[in-house]
Coordinates of C-alpha atoms in Angstrom, one line a residue:
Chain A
X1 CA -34.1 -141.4 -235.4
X2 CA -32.5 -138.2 -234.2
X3 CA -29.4 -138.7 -232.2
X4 CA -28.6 -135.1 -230.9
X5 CA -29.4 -135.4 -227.8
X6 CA -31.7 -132.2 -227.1
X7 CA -33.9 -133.4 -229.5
X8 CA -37.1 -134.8 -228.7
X9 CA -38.9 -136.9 -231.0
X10 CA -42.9 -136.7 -230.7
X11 CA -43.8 -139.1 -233.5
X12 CA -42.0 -141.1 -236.4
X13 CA -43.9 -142.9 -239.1
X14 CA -43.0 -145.0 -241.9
X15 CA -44.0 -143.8 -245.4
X16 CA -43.3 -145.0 -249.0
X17 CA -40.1 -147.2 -247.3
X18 CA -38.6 -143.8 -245.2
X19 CA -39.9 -142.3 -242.4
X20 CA -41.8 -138.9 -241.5
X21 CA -40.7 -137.5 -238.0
X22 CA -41.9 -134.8 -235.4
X23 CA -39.3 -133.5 -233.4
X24 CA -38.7 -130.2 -231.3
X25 CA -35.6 -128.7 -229.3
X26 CA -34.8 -125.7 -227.3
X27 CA -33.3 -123.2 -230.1
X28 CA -30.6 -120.8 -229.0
X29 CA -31.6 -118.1 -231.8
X30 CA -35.0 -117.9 -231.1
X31 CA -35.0 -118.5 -227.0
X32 CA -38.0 -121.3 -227.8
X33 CA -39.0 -124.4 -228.2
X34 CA -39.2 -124.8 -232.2
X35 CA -40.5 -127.6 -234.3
X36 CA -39.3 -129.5 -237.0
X37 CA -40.3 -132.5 -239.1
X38 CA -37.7 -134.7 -241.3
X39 CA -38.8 -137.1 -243.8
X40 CA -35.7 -139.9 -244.2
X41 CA -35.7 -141.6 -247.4
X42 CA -35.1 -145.6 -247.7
X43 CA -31.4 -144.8 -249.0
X44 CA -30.2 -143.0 -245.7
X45 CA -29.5 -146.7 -244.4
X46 CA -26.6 -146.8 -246.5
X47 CA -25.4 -143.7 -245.7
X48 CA -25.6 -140.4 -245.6
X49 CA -27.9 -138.7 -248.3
X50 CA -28.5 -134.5 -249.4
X51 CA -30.8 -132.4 -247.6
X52 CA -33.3 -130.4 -248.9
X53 CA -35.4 -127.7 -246.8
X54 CA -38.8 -126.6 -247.2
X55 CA -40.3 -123.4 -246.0
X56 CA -44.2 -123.0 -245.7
X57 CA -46.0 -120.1 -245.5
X58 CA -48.1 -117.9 -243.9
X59 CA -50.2 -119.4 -240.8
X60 CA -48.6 -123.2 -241.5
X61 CA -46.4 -125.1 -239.1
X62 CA -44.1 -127.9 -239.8
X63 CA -47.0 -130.5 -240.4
X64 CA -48.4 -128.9 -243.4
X65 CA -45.4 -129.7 -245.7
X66 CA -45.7 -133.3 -245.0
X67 CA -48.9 -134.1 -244.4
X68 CA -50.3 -132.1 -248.0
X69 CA -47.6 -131.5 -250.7
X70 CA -47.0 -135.3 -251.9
X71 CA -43.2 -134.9 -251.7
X72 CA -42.5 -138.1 -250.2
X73 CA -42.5 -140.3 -252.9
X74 CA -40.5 -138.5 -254.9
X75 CA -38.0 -137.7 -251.9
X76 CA -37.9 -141.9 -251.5
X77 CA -37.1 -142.1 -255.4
X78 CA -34.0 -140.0 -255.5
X79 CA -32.7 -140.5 -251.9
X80 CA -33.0 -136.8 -249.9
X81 CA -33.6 -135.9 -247.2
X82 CA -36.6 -133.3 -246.1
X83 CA -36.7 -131.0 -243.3
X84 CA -39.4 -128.5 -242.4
X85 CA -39.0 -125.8 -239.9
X86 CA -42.1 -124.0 -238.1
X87 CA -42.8 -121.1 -239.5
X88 CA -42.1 -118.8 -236.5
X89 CA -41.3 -118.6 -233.0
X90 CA -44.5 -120.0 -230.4
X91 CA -45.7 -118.7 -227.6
X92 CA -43.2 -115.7 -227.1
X93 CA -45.7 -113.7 -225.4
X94 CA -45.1 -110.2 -227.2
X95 CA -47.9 -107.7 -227.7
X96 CA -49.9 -108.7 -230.8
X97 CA -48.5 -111.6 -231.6
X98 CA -51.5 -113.9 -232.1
X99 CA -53.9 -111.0 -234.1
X100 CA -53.6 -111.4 -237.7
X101 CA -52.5 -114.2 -239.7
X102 CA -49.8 -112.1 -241.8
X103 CA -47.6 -111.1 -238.7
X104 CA -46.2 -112.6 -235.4
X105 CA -46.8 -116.4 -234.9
X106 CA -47.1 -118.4 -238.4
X107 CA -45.5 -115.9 -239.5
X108 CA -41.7 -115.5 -239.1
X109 CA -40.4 -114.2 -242.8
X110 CA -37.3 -116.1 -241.8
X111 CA -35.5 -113.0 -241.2
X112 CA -33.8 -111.7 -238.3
X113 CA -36.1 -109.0 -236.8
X114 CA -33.9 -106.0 -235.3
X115 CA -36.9 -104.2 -233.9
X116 CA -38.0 -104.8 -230.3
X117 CA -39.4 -106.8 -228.8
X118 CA -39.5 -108.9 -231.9
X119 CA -35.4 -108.8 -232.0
X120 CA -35.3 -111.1 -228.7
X121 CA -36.8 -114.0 -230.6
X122 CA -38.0 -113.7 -234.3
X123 CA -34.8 -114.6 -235.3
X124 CA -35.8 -117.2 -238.4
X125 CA -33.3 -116.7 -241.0
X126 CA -30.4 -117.5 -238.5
X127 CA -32.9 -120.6 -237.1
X128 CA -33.0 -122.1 -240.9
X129 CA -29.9 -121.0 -242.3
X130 CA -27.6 -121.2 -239.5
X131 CA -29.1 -123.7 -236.3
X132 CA -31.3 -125.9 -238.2
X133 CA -28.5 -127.5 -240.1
X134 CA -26.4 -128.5 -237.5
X135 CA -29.1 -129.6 -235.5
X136 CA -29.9 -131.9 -239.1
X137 CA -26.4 -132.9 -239.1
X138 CA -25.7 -134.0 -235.8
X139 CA -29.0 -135.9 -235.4
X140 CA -29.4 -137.6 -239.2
X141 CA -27.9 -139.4 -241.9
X142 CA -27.7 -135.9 -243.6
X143 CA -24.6 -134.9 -245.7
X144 CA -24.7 -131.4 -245.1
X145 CA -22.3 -130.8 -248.0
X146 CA -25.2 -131.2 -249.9
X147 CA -28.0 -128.9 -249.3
X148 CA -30.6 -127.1 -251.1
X149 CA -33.7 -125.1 -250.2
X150 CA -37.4 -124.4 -251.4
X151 CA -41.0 -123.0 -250.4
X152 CA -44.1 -121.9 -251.0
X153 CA -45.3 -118.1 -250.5
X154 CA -43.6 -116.3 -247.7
X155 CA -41.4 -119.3 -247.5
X156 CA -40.5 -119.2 -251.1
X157 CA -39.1 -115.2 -250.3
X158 CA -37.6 -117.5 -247.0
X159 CA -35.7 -120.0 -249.7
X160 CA -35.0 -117.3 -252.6
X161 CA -33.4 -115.2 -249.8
X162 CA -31.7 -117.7 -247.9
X163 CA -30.3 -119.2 -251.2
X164 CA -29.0 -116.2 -253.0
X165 CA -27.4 -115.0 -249.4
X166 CA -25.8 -118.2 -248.8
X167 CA -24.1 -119.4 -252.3
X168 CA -21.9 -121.6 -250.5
X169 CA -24.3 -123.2 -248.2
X170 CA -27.0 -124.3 -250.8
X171 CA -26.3 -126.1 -254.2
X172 CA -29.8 -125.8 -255.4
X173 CA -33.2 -123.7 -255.4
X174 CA -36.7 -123.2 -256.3
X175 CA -40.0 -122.1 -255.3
X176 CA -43.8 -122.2 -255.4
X177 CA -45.6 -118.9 -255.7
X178 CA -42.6 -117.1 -253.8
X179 CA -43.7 -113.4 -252.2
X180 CA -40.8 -111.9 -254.8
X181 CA -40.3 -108.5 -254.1
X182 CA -41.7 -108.1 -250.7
X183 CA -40.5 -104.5 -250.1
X184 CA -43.1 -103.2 -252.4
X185 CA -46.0 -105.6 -251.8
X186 CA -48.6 -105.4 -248.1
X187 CA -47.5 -108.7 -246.9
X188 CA -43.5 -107.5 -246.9
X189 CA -44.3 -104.1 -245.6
X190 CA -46.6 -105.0 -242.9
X191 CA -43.4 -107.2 -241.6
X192 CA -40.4 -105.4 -242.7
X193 CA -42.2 -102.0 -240.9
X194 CA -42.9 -104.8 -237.8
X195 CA -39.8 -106.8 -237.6
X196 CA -37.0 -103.9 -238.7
X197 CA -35.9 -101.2 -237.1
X198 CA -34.9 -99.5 -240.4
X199 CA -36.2 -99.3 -243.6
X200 CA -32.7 -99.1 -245.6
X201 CA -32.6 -103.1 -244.3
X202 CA -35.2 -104.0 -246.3
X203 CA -33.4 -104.9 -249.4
X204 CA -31.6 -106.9 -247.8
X205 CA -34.1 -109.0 -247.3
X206 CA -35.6 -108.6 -250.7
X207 CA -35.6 -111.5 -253.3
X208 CA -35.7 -109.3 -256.2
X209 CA -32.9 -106.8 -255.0
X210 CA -30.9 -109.4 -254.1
X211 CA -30.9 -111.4 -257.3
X212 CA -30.7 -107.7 -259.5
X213 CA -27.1 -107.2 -257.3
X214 CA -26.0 -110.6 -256.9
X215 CA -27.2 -113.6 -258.7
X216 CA -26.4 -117.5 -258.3
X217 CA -24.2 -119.5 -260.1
X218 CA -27.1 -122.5 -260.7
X219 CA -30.8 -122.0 -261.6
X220 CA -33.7 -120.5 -260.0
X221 CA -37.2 -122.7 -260.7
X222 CA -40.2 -120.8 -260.1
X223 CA -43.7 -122.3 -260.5
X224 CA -46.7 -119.8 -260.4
X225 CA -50.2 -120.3 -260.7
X226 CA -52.4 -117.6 -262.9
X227 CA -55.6 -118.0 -260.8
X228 CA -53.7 -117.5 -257.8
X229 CA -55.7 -115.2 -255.5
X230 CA -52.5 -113.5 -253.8
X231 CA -51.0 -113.0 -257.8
X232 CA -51.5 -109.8 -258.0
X233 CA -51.3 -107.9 -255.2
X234 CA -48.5 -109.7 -253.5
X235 CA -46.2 -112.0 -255.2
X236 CA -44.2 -110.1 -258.1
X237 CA -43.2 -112.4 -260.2
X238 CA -42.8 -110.2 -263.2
X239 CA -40.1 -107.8 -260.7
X240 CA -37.9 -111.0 -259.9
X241 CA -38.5 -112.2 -263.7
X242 CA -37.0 -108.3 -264.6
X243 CA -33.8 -108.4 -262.4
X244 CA -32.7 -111.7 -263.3
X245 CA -33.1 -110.9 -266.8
X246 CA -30.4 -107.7 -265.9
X247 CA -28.4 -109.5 -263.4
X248 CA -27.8 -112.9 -266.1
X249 CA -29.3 -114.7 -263.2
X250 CA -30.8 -118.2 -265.2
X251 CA -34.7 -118.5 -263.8
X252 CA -36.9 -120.9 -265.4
X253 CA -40.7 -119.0 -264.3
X254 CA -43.6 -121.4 -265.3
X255 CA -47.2 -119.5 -265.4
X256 CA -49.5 -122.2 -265.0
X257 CA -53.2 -121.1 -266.4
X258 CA -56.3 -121.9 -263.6
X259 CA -54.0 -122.8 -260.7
X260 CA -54.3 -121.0 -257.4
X261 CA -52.1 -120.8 -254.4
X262 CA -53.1 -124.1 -252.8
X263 CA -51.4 -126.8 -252.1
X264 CA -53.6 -128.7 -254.9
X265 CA -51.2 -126.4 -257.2
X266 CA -48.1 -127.5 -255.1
X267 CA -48.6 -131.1 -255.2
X268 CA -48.8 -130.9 -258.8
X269 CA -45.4 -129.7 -259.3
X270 CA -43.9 -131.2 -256.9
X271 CA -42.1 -134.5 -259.1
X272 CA -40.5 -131.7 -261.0
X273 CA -39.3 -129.6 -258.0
X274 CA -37.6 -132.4 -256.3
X275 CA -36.4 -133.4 -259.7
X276 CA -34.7 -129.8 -260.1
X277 CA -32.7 -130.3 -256.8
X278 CA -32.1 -134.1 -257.5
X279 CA -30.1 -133.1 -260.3
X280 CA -27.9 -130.7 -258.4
X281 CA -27.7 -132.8 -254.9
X282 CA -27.9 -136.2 -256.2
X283 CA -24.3 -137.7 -257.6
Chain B
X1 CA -68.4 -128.2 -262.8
X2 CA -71.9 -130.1 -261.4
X3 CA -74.6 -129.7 -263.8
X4 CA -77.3 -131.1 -260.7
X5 CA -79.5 -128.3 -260.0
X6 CA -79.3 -128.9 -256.6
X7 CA -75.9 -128.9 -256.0
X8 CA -74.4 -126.2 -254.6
X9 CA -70.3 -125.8 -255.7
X10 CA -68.3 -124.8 -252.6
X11 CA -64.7 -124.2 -254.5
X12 CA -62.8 -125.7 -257.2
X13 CA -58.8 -125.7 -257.6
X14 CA -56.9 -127.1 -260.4
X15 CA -54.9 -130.4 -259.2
X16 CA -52.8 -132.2 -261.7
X17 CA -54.3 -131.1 -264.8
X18 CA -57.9 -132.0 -263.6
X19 CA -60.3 -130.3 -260.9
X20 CA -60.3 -131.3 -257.2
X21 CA -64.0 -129.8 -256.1
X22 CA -66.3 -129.2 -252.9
X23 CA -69.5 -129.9 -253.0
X24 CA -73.1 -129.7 -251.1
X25 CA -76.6 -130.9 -251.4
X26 CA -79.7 -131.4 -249.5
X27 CA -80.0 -135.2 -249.6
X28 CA -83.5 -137.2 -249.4
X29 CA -81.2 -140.3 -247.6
X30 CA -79.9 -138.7 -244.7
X31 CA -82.3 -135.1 -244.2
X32 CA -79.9 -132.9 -244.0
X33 CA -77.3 -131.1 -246.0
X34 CA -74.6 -133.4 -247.4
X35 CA -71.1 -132.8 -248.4
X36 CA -69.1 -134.5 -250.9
X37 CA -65.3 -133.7 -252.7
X38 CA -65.0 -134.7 -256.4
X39 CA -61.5 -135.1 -258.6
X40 CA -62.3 -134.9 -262.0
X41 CA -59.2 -136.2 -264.0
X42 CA -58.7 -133.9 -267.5
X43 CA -59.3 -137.2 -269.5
X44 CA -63.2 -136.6 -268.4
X45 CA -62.6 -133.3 -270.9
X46 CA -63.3 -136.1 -273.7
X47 CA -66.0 -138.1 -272.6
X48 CA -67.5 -140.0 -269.3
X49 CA -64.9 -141.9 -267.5
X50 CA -65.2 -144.0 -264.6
X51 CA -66.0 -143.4 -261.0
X52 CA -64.1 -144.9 -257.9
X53 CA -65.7 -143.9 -254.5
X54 CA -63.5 -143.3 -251.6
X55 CA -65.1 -143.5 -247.8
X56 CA -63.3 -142.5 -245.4
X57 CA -62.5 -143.0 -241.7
X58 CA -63.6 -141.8 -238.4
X59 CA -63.7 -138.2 -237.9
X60 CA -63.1 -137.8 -241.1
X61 CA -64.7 -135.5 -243.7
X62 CA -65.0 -135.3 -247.4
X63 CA -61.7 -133.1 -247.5
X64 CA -59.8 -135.3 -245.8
X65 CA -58.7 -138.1 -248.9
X66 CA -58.3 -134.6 -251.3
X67 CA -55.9 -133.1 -248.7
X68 CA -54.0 -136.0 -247.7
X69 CA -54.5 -139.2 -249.9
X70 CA -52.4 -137.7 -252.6
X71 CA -54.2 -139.8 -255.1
X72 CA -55.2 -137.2 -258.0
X73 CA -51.6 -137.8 -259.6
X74 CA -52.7 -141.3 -260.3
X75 CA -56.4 -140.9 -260.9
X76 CA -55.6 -138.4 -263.9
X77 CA -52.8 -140.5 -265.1
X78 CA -55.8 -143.5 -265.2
X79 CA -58.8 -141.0 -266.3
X80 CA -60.7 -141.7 -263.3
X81 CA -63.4 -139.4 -261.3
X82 CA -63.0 -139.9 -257.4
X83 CA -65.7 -139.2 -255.3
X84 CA -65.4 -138.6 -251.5
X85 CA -68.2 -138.3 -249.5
X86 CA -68.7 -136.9 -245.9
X87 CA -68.9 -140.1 -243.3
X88 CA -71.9 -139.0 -241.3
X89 CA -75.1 -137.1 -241.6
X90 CA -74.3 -133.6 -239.6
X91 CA -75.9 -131.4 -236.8
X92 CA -78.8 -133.5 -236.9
X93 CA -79.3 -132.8 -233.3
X94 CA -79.7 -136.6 -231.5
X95 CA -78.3 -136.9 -227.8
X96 CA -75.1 -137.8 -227.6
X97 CA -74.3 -136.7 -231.3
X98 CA -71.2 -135.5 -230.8
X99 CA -70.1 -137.1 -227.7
X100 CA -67.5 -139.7 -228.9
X101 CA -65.5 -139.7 -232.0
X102 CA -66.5 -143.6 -232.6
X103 CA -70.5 -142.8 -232.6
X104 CA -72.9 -140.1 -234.2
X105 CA -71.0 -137.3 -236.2
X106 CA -68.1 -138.3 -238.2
X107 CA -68.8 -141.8 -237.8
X108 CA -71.9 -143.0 -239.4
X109 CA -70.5 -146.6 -240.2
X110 CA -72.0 -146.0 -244.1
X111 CA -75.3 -148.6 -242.8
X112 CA -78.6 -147.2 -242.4
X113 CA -79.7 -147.5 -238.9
X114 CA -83.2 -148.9 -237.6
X115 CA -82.8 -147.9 -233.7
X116 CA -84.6 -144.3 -233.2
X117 CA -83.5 -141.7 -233.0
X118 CA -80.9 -142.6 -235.8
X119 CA -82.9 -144.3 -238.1
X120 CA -84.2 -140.4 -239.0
X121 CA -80.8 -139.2 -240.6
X122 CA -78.0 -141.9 -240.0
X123 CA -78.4 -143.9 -243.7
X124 CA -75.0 -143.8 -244.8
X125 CA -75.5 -147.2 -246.2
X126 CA -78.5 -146.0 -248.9
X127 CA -77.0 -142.2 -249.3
X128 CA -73.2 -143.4 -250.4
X129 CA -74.7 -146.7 -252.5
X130 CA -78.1 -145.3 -254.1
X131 CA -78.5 -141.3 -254.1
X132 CA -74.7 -140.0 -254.7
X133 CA -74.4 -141.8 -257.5
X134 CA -77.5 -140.4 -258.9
X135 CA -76.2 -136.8 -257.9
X136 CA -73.0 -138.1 -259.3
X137 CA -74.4 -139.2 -262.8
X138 CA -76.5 -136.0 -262.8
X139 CA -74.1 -133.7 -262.3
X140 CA -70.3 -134.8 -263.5
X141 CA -68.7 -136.6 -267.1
X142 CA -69.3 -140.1 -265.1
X143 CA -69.6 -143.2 -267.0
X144 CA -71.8 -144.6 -263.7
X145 CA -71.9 -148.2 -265.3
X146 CA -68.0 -148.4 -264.4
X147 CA -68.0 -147.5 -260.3
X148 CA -65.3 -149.0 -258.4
X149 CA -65.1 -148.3 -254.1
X150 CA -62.9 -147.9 -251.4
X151 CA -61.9 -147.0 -248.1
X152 CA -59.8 -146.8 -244.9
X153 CA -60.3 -148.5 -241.3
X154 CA -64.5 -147.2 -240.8
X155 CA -64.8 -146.7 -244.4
X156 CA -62.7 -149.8 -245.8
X157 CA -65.6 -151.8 -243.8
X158 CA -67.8 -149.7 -245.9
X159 CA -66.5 -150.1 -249.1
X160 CA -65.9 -154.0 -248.4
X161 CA -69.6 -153.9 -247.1
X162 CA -71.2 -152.1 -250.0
X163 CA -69.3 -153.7 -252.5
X164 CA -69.9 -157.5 -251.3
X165 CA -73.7 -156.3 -251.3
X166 CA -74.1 -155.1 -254.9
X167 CA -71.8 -157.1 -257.0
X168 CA -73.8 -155.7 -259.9
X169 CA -73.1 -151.8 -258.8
X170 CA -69.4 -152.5 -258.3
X171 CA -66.8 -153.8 -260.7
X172 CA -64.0 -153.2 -258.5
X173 CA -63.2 -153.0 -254.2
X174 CA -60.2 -152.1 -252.3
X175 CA -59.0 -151.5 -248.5
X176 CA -56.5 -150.0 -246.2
X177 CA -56.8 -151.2 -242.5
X178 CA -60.5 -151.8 -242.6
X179 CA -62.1 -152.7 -239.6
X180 CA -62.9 -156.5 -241.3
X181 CA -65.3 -158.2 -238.9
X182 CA -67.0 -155.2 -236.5
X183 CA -69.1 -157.2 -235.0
X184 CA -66.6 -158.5 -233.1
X185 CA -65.0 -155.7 -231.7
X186 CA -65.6 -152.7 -229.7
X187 CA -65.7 -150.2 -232.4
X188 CA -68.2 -152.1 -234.6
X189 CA -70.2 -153.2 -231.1
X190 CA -70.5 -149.4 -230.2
X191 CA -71.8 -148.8 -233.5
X192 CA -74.3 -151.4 -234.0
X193 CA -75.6 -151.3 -231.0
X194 CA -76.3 -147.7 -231.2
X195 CA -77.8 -147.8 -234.7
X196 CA -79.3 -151.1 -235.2
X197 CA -82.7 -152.7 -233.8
X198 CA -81.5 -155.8 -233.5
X199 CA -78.4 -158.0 -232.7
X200 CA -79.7 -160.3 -235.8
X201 CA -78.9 -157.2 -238.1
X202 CA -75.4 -157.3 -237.2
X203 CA -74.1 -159.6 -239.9
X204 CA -75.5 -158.5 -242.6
X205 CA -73.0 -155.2 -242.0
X206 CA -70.3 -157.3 -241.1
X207 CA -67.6 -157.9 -244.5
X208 CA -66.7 -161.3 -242.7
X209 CA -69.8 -162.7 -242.9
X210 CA -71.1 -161.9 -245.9
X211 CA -67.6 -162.9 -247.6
X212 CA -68.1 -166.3 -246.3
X213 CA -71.4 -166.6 -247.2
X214 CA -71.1 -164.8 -250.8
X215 CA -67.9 -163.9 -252.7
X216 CA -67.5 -161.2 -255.0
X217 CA -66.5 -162.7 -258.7
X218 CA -63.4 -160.2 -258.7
X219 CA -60.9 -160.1 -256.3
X220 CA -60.5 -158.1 -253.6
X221 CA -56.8 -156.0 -252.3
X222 CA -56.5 -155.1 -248.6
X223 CA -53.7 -153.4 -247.5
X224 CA -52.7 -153.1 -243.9
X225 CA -50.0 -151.6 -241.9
X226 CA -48.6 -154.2 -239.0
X227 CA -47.5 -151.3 -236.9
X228 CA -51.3 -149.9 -236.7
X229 CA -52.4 -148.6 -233.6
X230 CA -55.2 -150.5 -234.0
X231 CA -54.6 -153.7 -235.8
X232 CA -55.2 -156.2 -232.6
X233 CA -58.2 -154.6 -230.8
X234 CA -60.3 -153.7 -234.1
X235 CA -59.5 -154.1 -237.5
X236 CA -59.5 -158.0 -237.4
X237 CA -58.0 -158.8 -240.9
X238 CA -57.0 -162.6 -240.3
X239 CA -60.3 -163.2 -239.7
X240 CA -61.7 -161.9 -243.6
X241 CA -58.7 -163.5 -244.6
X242 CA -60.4 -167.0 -243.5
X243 CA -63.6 -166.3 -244.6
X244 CA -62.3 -165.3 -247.9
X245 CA -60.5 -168.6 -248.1
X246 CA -63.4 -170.8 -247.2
X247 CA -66.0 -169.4 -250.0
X248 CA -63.3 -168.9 -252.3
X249 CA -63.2 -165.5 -252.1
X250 CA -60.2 -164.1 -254.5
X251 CA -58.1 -161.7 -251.8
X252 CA -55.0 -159.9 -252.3
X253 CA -53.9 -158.8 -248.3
X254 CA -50.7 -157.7 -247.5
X255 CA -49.1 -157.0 -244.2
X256 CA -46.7 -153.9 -244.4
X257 CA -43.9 -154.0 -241.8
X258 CA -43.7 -150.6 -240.1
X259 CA -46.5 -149.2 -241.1
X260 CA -48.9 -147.6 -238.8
X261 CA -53.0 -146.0 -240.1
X262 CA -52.2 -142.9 -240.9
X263 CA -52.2 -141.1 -244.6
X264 CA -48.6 -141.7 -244.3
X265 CA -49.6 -145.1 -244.9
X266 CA -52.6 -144.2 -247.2
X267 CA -50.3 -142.6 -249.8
X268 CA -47.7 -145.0 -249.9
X269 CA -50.2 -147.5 -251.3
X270 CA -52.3 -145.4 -252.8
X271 CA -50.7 -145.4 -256.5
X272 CA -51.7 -149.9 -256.2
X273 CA -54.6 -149.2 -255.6
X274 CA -55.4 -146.8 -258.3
X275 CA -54.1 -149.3 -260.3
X276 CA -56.2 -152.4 -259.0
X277 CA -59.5 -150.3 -259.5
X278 CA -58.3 -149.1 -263.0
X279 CA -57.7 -152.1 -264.4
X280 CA -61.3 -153.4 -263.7
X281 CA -63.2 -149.9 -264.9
X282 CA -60.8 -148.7 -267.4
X283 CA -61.0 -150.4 -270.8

């Protein structure tokens, strides 16, 4: 399937009429080898079709998406395109990279870090906003004019970021359970202390300083389980609720009673998520 | 959610309005601790609703259909229970146990063996068709007079198996790339061999012949993938096909182009064959 030719395909398999592919390449912002999987829907054979990203989240790689959030079908149904990045560099080799779950491998924030030696090669946000699509485009029936972004946990932070950054790259956004206001929660500060050298970056990186300075144009959706385990101590979605409200950012934020952060929750929602960037992707 | 005394409730996560659960048990069938998933669709909120038994492959575990199958969405929009149990008996301790992923652990074939040292623990065949419906009835809203069964590859020929042999505990039976005729090739010869006595034992766990000699009075879907890895050397559907056609057998088997045995696969179907067991058990 991929034509760019530093792409290596490890597997490709048919699935509701499309087909689910492994790939990797050498990237040139993170110095390493990354991964990627692509689901291509039936309607790519016609032509080129919107692409939609997906970020997972702490400790996942680029198999989880497909293999356990159900998004296929749906993908098939409206004719996208998925792609799901890795969640961080492999392998770099830097002290403590491989200790906790929260921090070094699995566990990218998809920002750029600017604190040695994670600087050299934790360089996420550039790898998904920036590499990843041209990589897409040259190798896919993607029309890149089209694009839109979502994720679960650290990667819903990843997509909220990314999005609200990058108005004129992505048309459409949403999340599962996003990390919302990671400068004030221990998952955010244990990286933003890791990966940057100064604290005044932070907001910058911050979903819920972004959106209170700078909202979108088109709407946020946000699904959130109540019987999520990581609710209360790390995903804020009250703070992002609060600064869209100031900023006149439009957020739809659906509380769903006795879900957790599984992707049990995630497959439930999925239809609508894909049916929320359908709307904005899809002519 | 079980009400069985001695059934010990691992976790429980919502999934499309319903409850995917993990479960475990000390079974008298196998002599050792057994574990099973359930989905219990919110419909069963009003009442007992039907079961539908899923057995899965080699290697396999009862986690493996919940994660990947994506089959909840459809099961709560039909207001069935699926039950998915583990595919082999567990740290039992036999030589050679867990040597091969085609024999001992992860692979128990769903027959009760006769050859010691497995004829101890190994009774998949008595554990998934007489006591987990009994733990089942005991302990979850099931309506145990309305069971449907199926499976994939190793467990497709235990759901074809189990069903042909008690028409009058199954209304309905379905298959994805299930290995038809074992005792023709080398995966069902490694098995039988291993747990079985004697040769003559063979057919009575082999779909293909007891097809031919006694049909089911409802009709039986197979689906199967003609890009499967394993489609030539073991899974042998052209033979059931015959079989079915020469006792009259009523068999719905398609050949997918493309498709390989994989969940990708799995899913794709999975919403037909919802459907083919629901319109048998759901009135």
């Amino acid at each position: 399937m991929a034509k760019h030719t530093s792409v290596e395909t490890g597997s490709e398999k048919r699935c509701f009429g499309g087909t689910v592919g492994f790939y990797s390449h050498d990237s040139e912002a993170t110095g390493t080898r990354m991964n990627f999987s692509v689901y291509v829907p039936p309607a790519a054979s016609e032509g080129p079709v919107p692409v939609l990203y997906y970020l997972a989240g702490l400790t996942c790689t680029e198999e989880t998406f497909q293999i356990k959030a159900g998004a296929q079908r749906y993908a098939a149904e409206h004719g996208l395109i998925l792609v799901a990045p890795d969640t961080s560099p492999r392998g770099v080799g830097n002290p403590g990279e491989d200790e906790d779950y929260d921090f070094g491998t699995g566990a990218g924030f998809y920002i750029d870090a600017t604190r040695e030696p994670w600087s050299e090669n934790y360089n996420m946000y550039s790898y998904v906003s920036r590499e990843l699509p041209e990589v897409v485009a040259a190798g896919f029936p993607a029309d890149t004019e089209r694009q839109g972004i979502f994720g679960h946990s650290m990667g819903g932070h990843g997509a909220l970021t990314i999005a609200l950054k990058n108005p004129e790259r992505y048309r459409s956004v949403s999340a599962f359970a996003p990390i919302c206001n990671p400068s004030e929660v221990p998952w955010g500060e244990k990286a933003f202390s890791g990966y940057l050298a100064n604290r005044s970056e932070w907001r910058d990186h911050d979903a819920t300083e972004i959106v209170r300075a700078k909202p979108l144009e088109h709407h946020i959706l946000i699904d959130q389980g109540m019987d999520d385990e990581f609710l209360e101590e790390q995903l804020s979605p009250d703070a992002f609720e609060a600064a869209c409200r100031e900023s006149g950012q439009k957020l739809t934020l659906r509380r769903h009673p006795g879900y957790d952060h599984s992707y049990y929750f995630i497959s439930t929602f999925m239809e609508d998520h894909i049916e929320h960037h359908a709307q904005a992707l899809v002519e």
